[in-house]
mmCIF file of C-alpha atoms in Angstrom:
data_model
loop_
_atom_site.group_PDB
_atom_site.id
_atom_site.type_symbol
_atom_site.label_atom_id
_atom_site.label_comp_id
_atom_site.label_asym_id
_atom_site.label_seq_id
_atom_site.Cartn_x
_atom_site.Cartn_y
_atom_site.Cartn_z
ATOM 1 C CA SER A 146 148.386 71.803 78.404
ATOM 2 C CA ALA A 147 145.999 74.714 78.492
ATOM 3 C CA MET A 148 143.154 75.815 80.702
ATOM 4 C CA THR A 149 140.055 77.664 79.554
ATOM 5 C CA ARG A 150 138.823 80.717 81.349
ATOM 6 C CA ASP A 151 136.583 79.990 84.323
ATOM 7 C CA VAL A 152 133.016 81.263 84.529
ATOM 8 C CA PRO A 153 132.704 84.678 86.202
ATOM 9 C CA PRO A 154 131.985 84.786 89.923
ATOM 10 C CA ALA A 155 128.401 85.188 91.092
ATOM 11 C CA PRO A 156 127.222 88.660 92.128
ATOM 12 C CA VAL A 157 126.996 89.094 95.914
ATOM 13 C CA LYS A 158 124.890 90.957 98.479
ATOM 14 C CA LEU A 159 121.666 90.909 96.468
ATOM 15 C CA THR A 160 119.054 92.837 98.464
ATOM 16 C CA ALA A 161 115.396 93.518 97.759
ATOM 17 C CA GLY A 162 113.443 96.383 99.319
ATOM 18 C CA HIS A 163 110.300 95.454 101.271
ATOM 19 C CA GLY A 164 106.989 97.284 101.426
ATOM 20 C CA GLU A 165 107.192 99.260 98.208
ATOM 21 C CA PRO A 166 103.956 99.911 96.297
ATOM 22 C CA ARG A 167 103.760 97.564 93.283
ATOM 23 C CA ARG A 168 107.527 97.526 92.841
ATOM 24 C CA VAL A 169 110.731 96.141 94.350
ATOM 25 C CA THR A 170 114.086 97.928 94.314
ATOM 26 C CA LEU A 171 117.056 95.578 94.055
ATOM 27 C CA SER A 172 120.771 96.167 94.557
ATOM 28 C CA TRP A 173 123.867 93.953 94.396
ATOM 29 C CA GLU A 174 127.643 94.011 94.174
ATOM 30 C CA SER A 175 129.884 92.457 91.576
ATOM 31 C CA ASN A 176 132.488 90.020 92.845
ATOM 32 C CA ALA A 177 134.427 90.010 89.574
ATOM 33 C CA ALA A 178 138.064 90.869 88.890
ATOM 34 C CA PRO A 179 138.898 93.069 85.862
ATOM 35 C CA ASP A 180 140.099 90.085 83.828
ATOM 36 C CA ASP A 181 136.693 88.416 84.202
ATOM 37 C CA GLU A 182 135.458 90.927 81.592
ATOM 38 C CA ILE A 183 131.916 91.121 82.951
ATOM 39 C CA LYS A 184 129.613 92.279 80.189
ATOM 40 C CA GLY A 185 126.388 92.369 82.186
ATOM 41 C CA PHE A 186 123.850 90.729 84.468
ATOM 42 C CA TYR A 187 120.683 88.692 84.044
ATOM 43 C CA LEU A 188 118.083 89.297 86.745
ATOM 44 C CA TYR A 189 115.437 86.656 87.516
ATOM 45 C CA ARG A 190 112.167 86.863 89.461
ATOM 46 C CA GLY A 191 109.687 84.300 90.734
ATOM 47 C CA GLU A 192 106.819 84.265 93.161
ATOM 48 C CA THR A 193 107.962 83.057 96.552
ATOM 49 C CA GLY A 194 107.237 79.370 96.989
ATOM 50 C CA GLN A 195 107.562 78.596 93.288
ATOM 51 C CA GLU A 196 110.794 77.185 91.942
ATOM 52 C CA LYS A 197 110.452 78.697 88.474
ATOM 53 C CA ARG A 198 111.978 82.124 87.961
ATOM 54 C CA VAL A 199 111.812 84.114 84.731
ATOM 55 C CA ARG A 200 114.410 86.516 83.417
ATOM 56 C CA ILE A 201 113.066 90.037 83.834
ATOM 57 C CA ALA A 202 116.084 92.130 82.874
ATOM 58 C CA GLU A 203 119.419 92.140 81.082
ATOM 59 C CA LEU A 204 121.565 94.874 82.581
ATOM 60 C CA SER A 205 124.920 96.347 81.628
ATOM 61 C CA ALA A 206 128.035 95.665 83.703
ATOM 62 C CA ASP A 207 128.006 99.131 85.297
ATOM 63 C CA LYS A 208 124.541 98.660 86.869
ATOM 64 C CA ARG A 209 124.240 97.785 90.555
ATOM 65 C CA SER A 210 120.535 98.392 91.070
ATOM 66 C CA TYR A 211 117.219 97.821 89.360
ATOM 67 C CA ARG A 212 113.607 98.777 90.070
ATOM 68 C CA ASP A 213 111.220 95.934 89.243
ATOM 69 C CA ALA A 214 107.849 97.484 88.497
ATOM 70 C CA GLU A 215 106.738 95.501 85.467
ATOM 71 C CA GLU A 216 103.115 94.454 84.965
ATOM 72 C CA PRO A 217 102.926 96.192 87.741
ATOM 73 C CA LEU A 218 103.674 93.818 90.577
ATOM 74 C CA LYS A 219 100.775 92.603 92.714
ATOM 75 C CA ASP A 220 99.855 94.186 96.048
ATOM 76 C CA ALA A 221 100.966 92.350 99.217
ATOM 77 C CA ALA A 222 102.748 89.703 97.119
ATOM 78 C CA SER A 223 106.026 87.965 97.917
ATOM 79 C CA TYR A 224 108.666 87.762 95.193
ATOM 80 C CA SER A 225 112.037 86.028 95.087
ATOM 81 C CA TYR A 226 115.010 87.217 93.044
ATOM 82 C CA MET A 227 118.338 85.876 91.820
ATOM 83 C CA ILE A 228 121.013 87.405 89.603
ATOM 84 C CA VAL A 229 123.894 86.053 87.488
ATOM 85 C CA ALA A 230 126.784 87.760 85.711
ATOM 86 C CA TYR A 231 127.943 86.971 82.185
ATOM 87 C CA ASN A 232 131.283 87.781 80.573
ATOM 88 C CA ALA A 233 132.402 88.838 77.097
ATOM 89 C CA GLY A 234 132.769 85.183 76.101
ATOM 90 C CA GLY A 235 129.146 84.431 77.042
ATOM 91 C CA ALA A 236 130.000 82.371 80.116
ATOM 92 C CA VAL A 237 127.418 82.726 82.885
ATOM 93 C CA SER A 238 128.243 82.798 86.596
ATOM 94 C CA PRO A 239 126.638 80.606 89.228
ATOM 95 C CA GLN A 240 123.435 82.019 90.712
ATOM 96 C CA SER A 241 123.681 84.593 93.458
ATOM 97 C CA ALA A 242 122.117 83.989 96.829
ATOM 98 C CA GLY A 243 118.420 84.736 96.598
ATOM 99 C CA ALA A 244 116.602 87.744 97.985
ATOM 100 C CA THR A 245 112.894 88.093 98.721
ATOM 101 C CA ALA A 246 110.581 91.060 99.122
ATOM 102 C CA VAL A 247 106.917 91.630 99.843
ATOM 103 C CA THR A 248 105.169 94.501 98.095
ATOM 104 C CA LYS A 249 102.984 96.926 99.998
ATOM 105 C CA ALA A 250 99.387 95.981 100.738
ATOM 106 C CA VAL A 251 96.481 98.215 99.801
ATOM 107 C CA PRO A 252 94.901 100.033 102.757
ATOM 108 C CA LYS A 253 92.145 98.345 104.682
ATOM 109 C CA THR A 254 88.614 99.276 103.688
ATOM 110 C CA PRO A 255 87.326 102.035 106.008
ATOM 111 C CA GLN A 256 85.148 100.659 108.802
ATOM 112 C CA GLY A 257 82.304 101.992 110.916
ATOM 113 C CA VAL A 258 80.773 104.184 108.227
ATOM 114 C CA THR A 259 77.572 105.842 109.461
ATOM 115 C CA ALA A 260 75.302 108.478 107.965
ATOM 116 C CA ALA A 261 73.021 110.505 110.256
ATOM 117 C CA SER A 262 69.407 110.631 109.062
ATOM 118 C CA GLY A 263 66.845 113.345 109.722
ATOM 119 C CA GLU A 264 69.096 116.381 109.488
ATOM 120 C CA PRO A 265 67.649 119.364 107.542
ATOM 121 C CA ARG A 266 69.124 119.380 103.998
ATOM 122 C CA ARG A 267 72.330 117.722 105.106
ATOM 123 C CA VAL A 268 73.823 114.368 106.089
ATOM 124 C CA THR A 269 76.761 113.863 108.450
ATOM 125 C CA VAL A 270 78.916 110.917 107.412
ATOM 126 C CA ARG A 271 81.463 109.466 109.874
ATOM 127 C CA TRP A 272 83.922 106.551 109.773
ATOM 128 C CA GLN A 273 86.776 105.139 111.796
ATOM 129 C CA LYS A 274 90.328 106.224 111.114
ATOM 130 C CA ASN A 275 92.280 103.587 109.185
ATOM 131 C CA PRO A 276 95.045 101.761 111.099
ATOM 132 C CA GLU A 277 97.701 102.473 108.449
ATOM 133 C CA PRO A 278 99.908 105.448 109.396
ATOM 134 C CA ASP A 279 100.386 106.618 105.803
ATOM 135 C CA ILE A 280 96.813 107.331 104.740
ATOM 136 C CA ALA A 281 96.862 110.537 102.690
ATOM 137 C CA GLU A 282 93.124 111.023 102.443
ATOM 138 C CA TYR A 283 89.701 109.471 102.237
ATOM 139 C CA ILE A 284 87.533 109.580 99.142
ATOM 140 C CA ILE A 285 83.789 109.835 99.765
ATOM 141 C CA PHE A 286 81.274 108.641 97.171
ATOM 142 C CA ARG A 287 77.551 109.444 97.147
ATOM 143 C CA GLN A 288 74.573 107.822 95.461
ATOM 144 C CA HIS A 289 71.195 109.501 95.073
ATOM 145 C CA GLY A 290 68.242 107.379 94.020
ATOM 146 C CA ASP A 291 69.082 104.803 91.347
ATOM 147 C CA ALA A 292 72.100 106.709 90.002
ATOM 148 C CA ASP A 293 75.627 105.296 90.221
ATOM 149 C CA PHE A 294 77.944 106.217 93.076
ATOM 150 C CA LYS A 295 79.924 109.336 92.176
ATOM 151 C CA GLN A 296 82.944 110.829 93.875
ATOM 152 C CA LEU A 297 81.788 113.587 96.190
ATOM 153 C CA LYS A 298 84.846 114.820 98.046
ATOM 154 C CA ARG A 299 88.336 114.024 99.308
ATOM 155 C CA THR A 300 89.308 114.758 102.887
ATOM 156 C CA GLN A 301 91.915 113.956 105.498
ATOM 157 C CA GLU A 302 89.246 113.965 108.196
ATOM 158 C CA THR A 303 86.991 111.084 109.299
ATOM 159 C CA LEU A 304 83.877 113.242 109.045
ATOM 160 C CA LEU A 305 82.018 114.831 106.170
ATOM 161 C CA VAL A 306 78.964 117.080 106.344
ATOM 162 C CA ASP A 307 77.205 116.838 102.984
ATOM 163 C CA THR A 308 75.091 119.991 102.606
ATOM 164 C CA GLU A 309 72.538 121.555 100.251
ATOM 165 C CA LEU A 310 70.656 118.287 99.830
ATOM 166 C CA LYS A 311 66.972 117.828 98.958
ATOM 167 C CA ASP A 312 64.497 117.388 101.804
ATOM 168 C CA GLY A 313 63.105 113.863 102.164
ATOM 169 C CA ALA A 314 65.638 112.371 99.716
ATOM 170 C CA THR A 315 67.624 109.181 100.284
ATOM 171 C CA TYR A 316 71.394 109.224 99.894
ATOM 172 C CA GLN A 317 73.935 106.445 100.281
ATOM 173 C CA TYR A 318 77.645 106.872 100.970
ATOM 174 C CA ARG A 319 80.835 104.885 100.527
ATOM 175 C CA VAL A 320 84.311 105.702 101.794
ATOM 176 C CA GLN A 321 87.667 104.659 100.342
ATOM 177 C CA ALA A 322 91.147 105.142 101.855
ATOM 178 C CA LEU A 323 94.132 106.306 99.804
ATOM 179 C CA HIS A 324 97.803 105.715 100.765
ATOM 180 C CA ARG A 325 100.305 108.524 100.209
ATOM 181 C CA ASP A 326 101.797 106.434 97.406
ATOM 182 C CA GLY A 327 98.490 106.080 95.556
ATOM 183 C CA LEU A 328 97.240 102.637 96.646
ATOM 184 C CA GLU A 329 93.461 102.647 97.172
ATOM 185 C CA SER A 330 91.391 100.501 99.503
ATOM 186 C CA GLY A 331 88.115 98.937 98.525
ATOM 187 C CA GLN A 332 84.997 101.039 99.034
ATOM 188 C CA SER A 333 83.104 100.600 102.282
#
């Protein structure tokens, strides 16, 4: 009698980093013995709540981490992952335990934006500080007349004094928040 080689063991301790901007960093451990001859891993991703997962990467046997940033991933989205090992004979392991992660949300749109009217050749624009602790700066946009909004200035403050303006002219302002990692809010 003879016995064929068993399928390789499933990778273990699959973890997925939460709160990353438009990406998820994954890590795992191999549970294989040297005679399992692991050739690599197949990594699968799906949106949480959906059963279907698609293969997103084929990785060599020496890899134990992967950064998923394809497409790029959506903001504030939940993703589920699973990984399998395959050996030199092409046999595929059972699925690992799943791991889920939620990507970082864009900042909230700045609130309470006001522009003081009646000041001589200037407008003072104020807004409330965003609740997110990692706001790098605010981007202020200005519109004059029928022109499009154009970026005016970037600041870490919640106040801007726009000077050297025309007397009797109408200006409109919008404010946008920017995370340290580059995610932008909508414009107020």
